[in-house]
Amino acid sequence: MKFGHFDDKEYEYVITNYNTPLPWINYYGQDGFFSLMSNTCGGYMFYKDAKLRRITRFRYNNVPRDYGGRYYYINDNGTIWNPGFLPLKTKLDSYKCRHGLGYSIFESEKNDLKCELLCFVPLNDLCEINQLTLTNNSNKVKNVTLHGVIEWCLWNAVDDQTNFQRNWNIGEVEIDDKTIYHKTEYRERRNHYAFYHTNIKHDGFDSDLDTFIGLYNSWCDPSAVLNKTSYNSKASGWSPIASHMFNLEIKPGESKTIIFQTGYVENEDDKKFEKLHVINKEKAYLLQEKYATKEQVLKAFNDLKNKWVTLLSTLNVKSDNEKFDRMVNIWNQYQCMVTFNMSRSASYYESGTGRGMGFRDSCQDLLGFLHLIPEKSRERIKDIASIQFEDGSTYHQYQPLTKRGNADIGGGFNDDPLWLIAAVSQYIKETGDYTILDDPTPFNNKEGSEKPLIDHLRASLNYIITHKGPHGLPLIGRADWNDCLNLNCFSKTPGESFQTASNFESGKAESVFIAGMFVLYGKEFATILKNIGKNDEATKILKEVKSVEDATIKYGWDGEWFVRAYDAFEHKVGSHECEDGQIFVEPQGFCTMARIGEDLGYGKKALDSVEKILTNDYGVEILHPCYKEYHIELGEVSSYPMGYKENGSVFCHNNPWIVIANTVIGNNERAFDVYRRNCPAYLEEVSEIHKTEPFVYSQTIAGRDAKNYGEAKNSWLTGTASWTMYAASQAILGIKPDYDGLMIDPHLPKEIKNAKVTRIFRGVKYNINITNTASGKYLMTINNKSIEGKVIPFDKNQSEVNVDISL
Ligand code: GLC
Ligand code: GLC
């Protein structure tokens, strides 16, 4: 069942039924001011860090689930309704929520009164605009009372939900006839405040939550709204909010527009106040004047739309598969940009108060947006590499506001260092710019410890080389990519983290997955070294690669698939010898991509096993059979009920590895089959089962052993976005940035007979026309001349290159 439809021309998903199976959200913002917006106007805003600088309040685990946002109450002759359906749930005559790229438009109508609400964060400004237009489609004059309201958060989102003995004393606001300023803690240690403003004077306001709502009422029946009034309450302590009321007379056919703005301002320490206790509002006024008219808002909105169109034109495909095109051109790239901004911090599943930026997550995310924002990617790489230690190990996470490693979690996730090579090599391939290797980059953010970035890559490899176990395979540490495979932790205490509970440091448990990574990225680093003339070093690295490759062939092969790991007692994990967890997906993907045992047919066999044993209707499950009991020696993986999360769901992140691996062995049909199974656009029709947004990937889809088989969870912030983007563009379409030029090596399924791709690569536009006759013969012509090989040598003097490929 569908709850809306794609509008590809507008780059939108249009939700037409507000009863979506879960809140379907969207994101706004790019440079600091960020918002989450659900299809019922729920969600919240923050500045840069969702934990330390939360602007509006949102209660996770609330009842109902999605409660609190920007609410507009329209009282039309006693019928009160909201443009996003919640919180009142008054039945609407019509409803649409158009989630677009960085904005949403709500179009709803009740009793011939139409409301159009346009919401977005403009480029380059720290505010969210909500432009609300009411149109009277009846033939009588309407007298409408409109309340707009948001609820302030007291900045630190954790304190805000815990430290009430303090919080309920500190709330402070300033009020004038268009604006409520939220200035809690500004008197002392903060230099930032927020405001809620309207472009016309209001007819009343409230800034105290309990007064506006009424102590025994709720968002469904706020006292002020029911009584068509405002109490002009001035918050002092308790919970400050901002509400503006308007009494509007709207004639038949007439429209009235009000622009609501939630803004954020920082002042220098010596410019904080105008006079004692009165905040300096200069910057706020500038921001307010910038969005005071419909024309100004429209211009800002168009600028935003154009920015996205330009950005996404970097890669565009027009093939005979509409769903594939829509994901590649619009939603998958958009999701990659959202993960660039959010990492894993704030979604409807990530509270914004938990994880910082992950080392491995951020490195992998880069693969999805490097082509869109290479400059910002370079900065990001530097931030990530700066939390690495000199021995090559790394902090697992860092906080975006401070950029410091997170000491609570520490390091010891032994796959982490290698992801840096994945990110840096991809950066060089995309930009052709090797100077990144010289960028002075500190270790553990210590001043004076700066070394050229290439030394960080060396340290990464060296860490693996010097940390091997009894079989010559890399030690796993606290976990590798699979956070839940905790072979050295042995956790018994309820509530403790499975990853950091360290009471059993075996020094023995090994990971075949890291072996696959080492071989793949070790070879990659060797290529970089050769390209910069360091042949001897490259040879040395390749020797190390060979030794891990040999160990994997010898100890990492189970007969029909790759083993997953060796535990602390040197027992196999992910082998037919095990009772549960006989096969894991991760090493099948990575070892095949790394071509380990290629001439022995390992990859082909491994992928056949993946198809036979792990593939379900919605993709490839992470392992099989699911663990039925808790295994203390395996850790969190066996803590989840069967079919959920790491214990046997389709963990979407590693599905694209199987897609790519299948293209490596030349199985194009199967590659596309795996791609299709968990592709959101393909799952739109079964939204009642899949439940999450049909336009973005989720982290997991419950596996066959789960009670809710097929149900997705944790949408938006997942490495699935970048890896699928990589798989779709570089493996299936085969448009691969390479060191010396653009490689074109498509692996299209038979059903895609033609694909016209435009790709802007290092400033040159490539028009690539791929004809797929499935002949098995590859032919490339450039500007009508036929060419040997698959790489178009880069020539910066050309501005446009026309390429024809026939397959
Ligand atoms: C989550 C984590 C990621 C990890 C994965 C598998 O997606 O963010 O770092 O690799 O789970 O456990
Ligand atoms: C990852 C895993 C999750 C685990 C968490 C621990 O997010 O997906 O299952 O609980 O890491 O940090």
Short mmCIF file of N, CA and C in Angstrom, two decimals, residues 13 23-28 36-38 99-102 308 330-340 342-350 365 692-700 713-722:
data_model
loop_
_atom_site.label_atom_id
_atom_site.label_comp_id
_atom_site.label_asym_id
_atom_site.label_seq_id
_atom_site.Cartn_x
_atom_site.Cartn_y
_atom_site.Cartn_z
N TYR A 13 8.77 13.91 -2.76
CA TYR A 13 7.86 12.83 -2.45
C TYR A 13 6.61 13.46 -1.86
N PRO A 23 6.33 8.13 11.39
CA PRO A 23 6.55 9.50 10.91
C PRO A 23 7.53 9.47 9.74
N TRP A 24 7.22 10.18 8.69
CA TRP A 24 8.12 10.25 7.53
C TRP A 24 8.73 11.65 7.52
N ILE A 25 10.03 11.68 7.72
CA ILE A 25 10.64 12.97 7.98
C ILE A 25 11.50 13.48 6.83
N ASN A 26 11.89 14.74 7.00
CA ASN A 26 12.78 15.39 6.04
C ASN A 26 13.75 16.27 6.84
N TYR A 27 14.80 16.71 6.18
CA TYR A 27 15.82 17.54 6.83
C TYR A 27 15.96 18.88 6.11
N TYR A 28 16.23 19.92 6.90
CA TYR A 28 16.57 21.22 6.30
C TYR A 28 17.91 21.68 6.86
N LEU A 36 14.67 18.98 11.63
CA LEU A 36 13.99 17.75 11.24
C LEU A 36 12.51 18.08 11.15
N MET A 37 11.86 17.62 10.10
CA MET A 37 10.44 17.93 9.94
C MET A 37 9.69 16.68 9.50
N SER A 38 8.69 16.30 10.27
CA SER A 38 7.92 15.11 9.88
C SER A 38 6.71 15.51 9.05
N HIS A 99 7.59 16.56 0.61
CA HIS A 99 8.97 16.63 1.11
C HIS A 99 9.89 16.79 -0.09
N GLY A 100 10.57 17.92 -0.16
CA GLY A 100 11.51 18.15 -1.25
C GLY A 100 12.93 18.23 -0.71
N LEU A 101 13.84 18.69 -1.52
CA LEU A 101 15.24 18.71 -1.12
C LEU A 101 15.52 19.93 -0.25
N GLY A 102 15.49 19.71 1.06
CA GLY A 102 15.74 20.79 2.00
C GLY A 102 14.52 21.65 2.32
N TRP A 308 20.24 22.93 -5.24
CA TRP A 308 20.15 21.47 -5.30
C TRP A 308 20.21 20.95 -6.73
N ILE A 330 18.20 11.62 -7.44
CA ILE A 330 17.60 12.48 -6.42
C ILE A 330 17.86 11.95 -5.03
N TRP A 331 17.16 10.91 -4.66
CA TRP A 331 17.04 10.58 -3.24
C TRP A 331 18.29 9.98 -2.63
N ASN A 332 18.98 9.15 -3.37
CA ASN A 332 20.17 8.55 -2.80
C ASN A 332 21.26 9.61 -2.58
N GLN A 333 21.40 10.52 -3.55
CA GLN A 333 22.40 11.58 -3.39
C GLN A 333 21.99 12.53 -2.26
N TYR A 334 20.71 12.79 -2.18
CA TYR A 334 20.21 13.67 -1.12
C TYR A 334 20.47 13.04 0.26
N GLN A 335 20.19 11.75 0.37
CA GLN A 335 20.43 11.08 1.65
C GLN A 335 21.92 11.13 2.01
N CYS A 336 22.76 11.01 1.00
CA CYS A 336 24.21 11.11 1.27
C CYS A 336 24.56 12.49 1.82
N MET A 337 23.93 13.53 1.29
CA MET A 337 24.21 14.88 1.79
C MET A 337 23.69 15.05 3.22
N VAL A 338 22.56 14.43 3.50
CA VAL A 338 22.04 14.52 4.87
C VAL A 338 22.98 13.78 5.84
N THR A 339 23.50 12.64 5.42
CA THR A 339 24.44 11.96 6.32
C THR A 339 25.74 12.76 6.44
N PHE A 340 26.09 13.50 5.40
CA PHE A 340 27.26 14.39 5.54
C PHE A 340 27.00 15.38 6.68
N MET A 342 24.61 15.21 9.15
CA MET A 342 24.13 14.67 10.43
C MET A 342 25.00 13.56 10.99
N SER A 343 25.78 12.95 10.15
CA SER A 343 26.45 11.71 10.54
C SER A 343 25.39 10.78 11.16
N ARG A 344 25.57 10.35 12.39
CA ARG A 344 24.54 9.48 13.00
C ARG A 344 23.86 10.22 14.15
N SER A 345 23.87 11.56 14.13
CA SER A 345 23.42 12.25 15.34
C SER A 345 21.91 12.35 15.49
N ALA A 346 21.21 13.01 14.58
CA ALA A 346 19.82 13.34 14.86
C ALA A 346 18.87 12.81 13.79
N SER A 347 18.04 11.86 14.17
CA SER A 347 16.97 11.40 13.30
C SER A 347 15.80 11.08 14.23
N TYR A 348 14.82 10.34 13.74
CA TYR A 348 13.75 9.94 14.66
C TYR A 348 14.13 8.67 15.43
N TYR A 349 15.34 8.16 15.13
CA TYR A 349 15.82 6.95 15.81
C TYR A 349 17.11 7.22 16.57
N GLU A 350 17.80 8.24 16.15
CA GLU A 350 19.01 8.69 16.84
C GLU A 350 18.60 9.99 17.52
N ASP A 365 30.89 7.41 4.76
CA ASP A 365 29.92 8.38 4.24
C ASP A 365 30.52 9.20 3.10
N THR A 692 9.08 2.52 6.91
CA THR A 692 9.84 3.77 6.89
C THR A 692 9.66 4.47 5.54
N GLU A 693 10.22 5.67 5.44
CA GLU A 693 10.06 6.49 4.24
C GLU A 693 10.44 5.71 2.98
N PRO A 694 9.60 5.78 1.93
CA PRO A 694 9.93 5.05 0.70
C PRO A 694 10.95 5.79 -0.16
N PHE A 695 11.52 6.85 0.36
CA PHE A 695 12.48 7.59 -0.47
C PHE A 695 13.90 7.54 0.09
N VAL A 696 14.08 6.96 1.27
CA VAL A 696 15.45 6.81 1.80
C VAL A 696 15.68 5.42 2.37
N TYR A 697 16.94 5.07 2.47
CA TYR A 697 17.32 3.78 3.03
C TYR A 697 17.22 3.80 4.55
N SER A 698 16.96 2.63 5.11
CA SER A 698 16.96 2.46 6.55
C SER A 698 18.13 1.58 6.92
N GLN A 699 18.44 1.56 8.21
CA GLN A 699 19.58 0.73 8.63
C GLN A 699 19.25 -0.75 8.51
N THR A 700 18.07 -1.15 9.00
CA THR A 700 17.76 -2.58 8.96
C THR A 700 16.35 -2.85 8.45
N LYS A 713 13.69 -0.25 10.08
CA LYS A 713 13.85 0.67 11.21
C LYS A 713 15.10 1.51 11.00
N ASN A 714 15.12 2.62 11.70
CA ASN A 714 16.31 3.48 11.70
C ASN A 714 16.60 4.03 10.31
N SER A 715 15.65 4.78 9.80
CA SER A 715 15.82 5.35 8.47
C SER A 715 16.75 6.56 8.52
N TRP A 716 17.24 6.93 7.37
CA TRP A 716 18.03 8.14 7.10
C TRP A 716 19.53 8.05 7.41
N LEU A 717 19.90 7.94 8.70
CA LEU A 717 21.33 8.09 8.99
C LEU A 717 22.01 6.74 9.03
N THR A 718 22.39 6.28 7.89
CA THR A 718 23.01 4.96 7.78
C THR A 718 24.02 4.95 6.64
N GLY A 719 25.08 4.18 6.85
CA GLY A 719 26.09 4.03 5.82
C GLY A 719 25.55 3.39 4.55
N THR A 720 24.33 2.90 4.62
CA THR A 720 23.69 2.33 3.43
C THR A 720 23.64 3.36 2.31
N ALA A 721 23.39 4.62 2.69
CA ALA A 721 23.23 5.66 1.67
C ALA A 721 24.49 5.75 0.81
N SER A 722 25.65 5.90 1.45
CA SER A 722 26.85 6.11 0.66
C SER A 722 27.26 4.86 -0.10
#
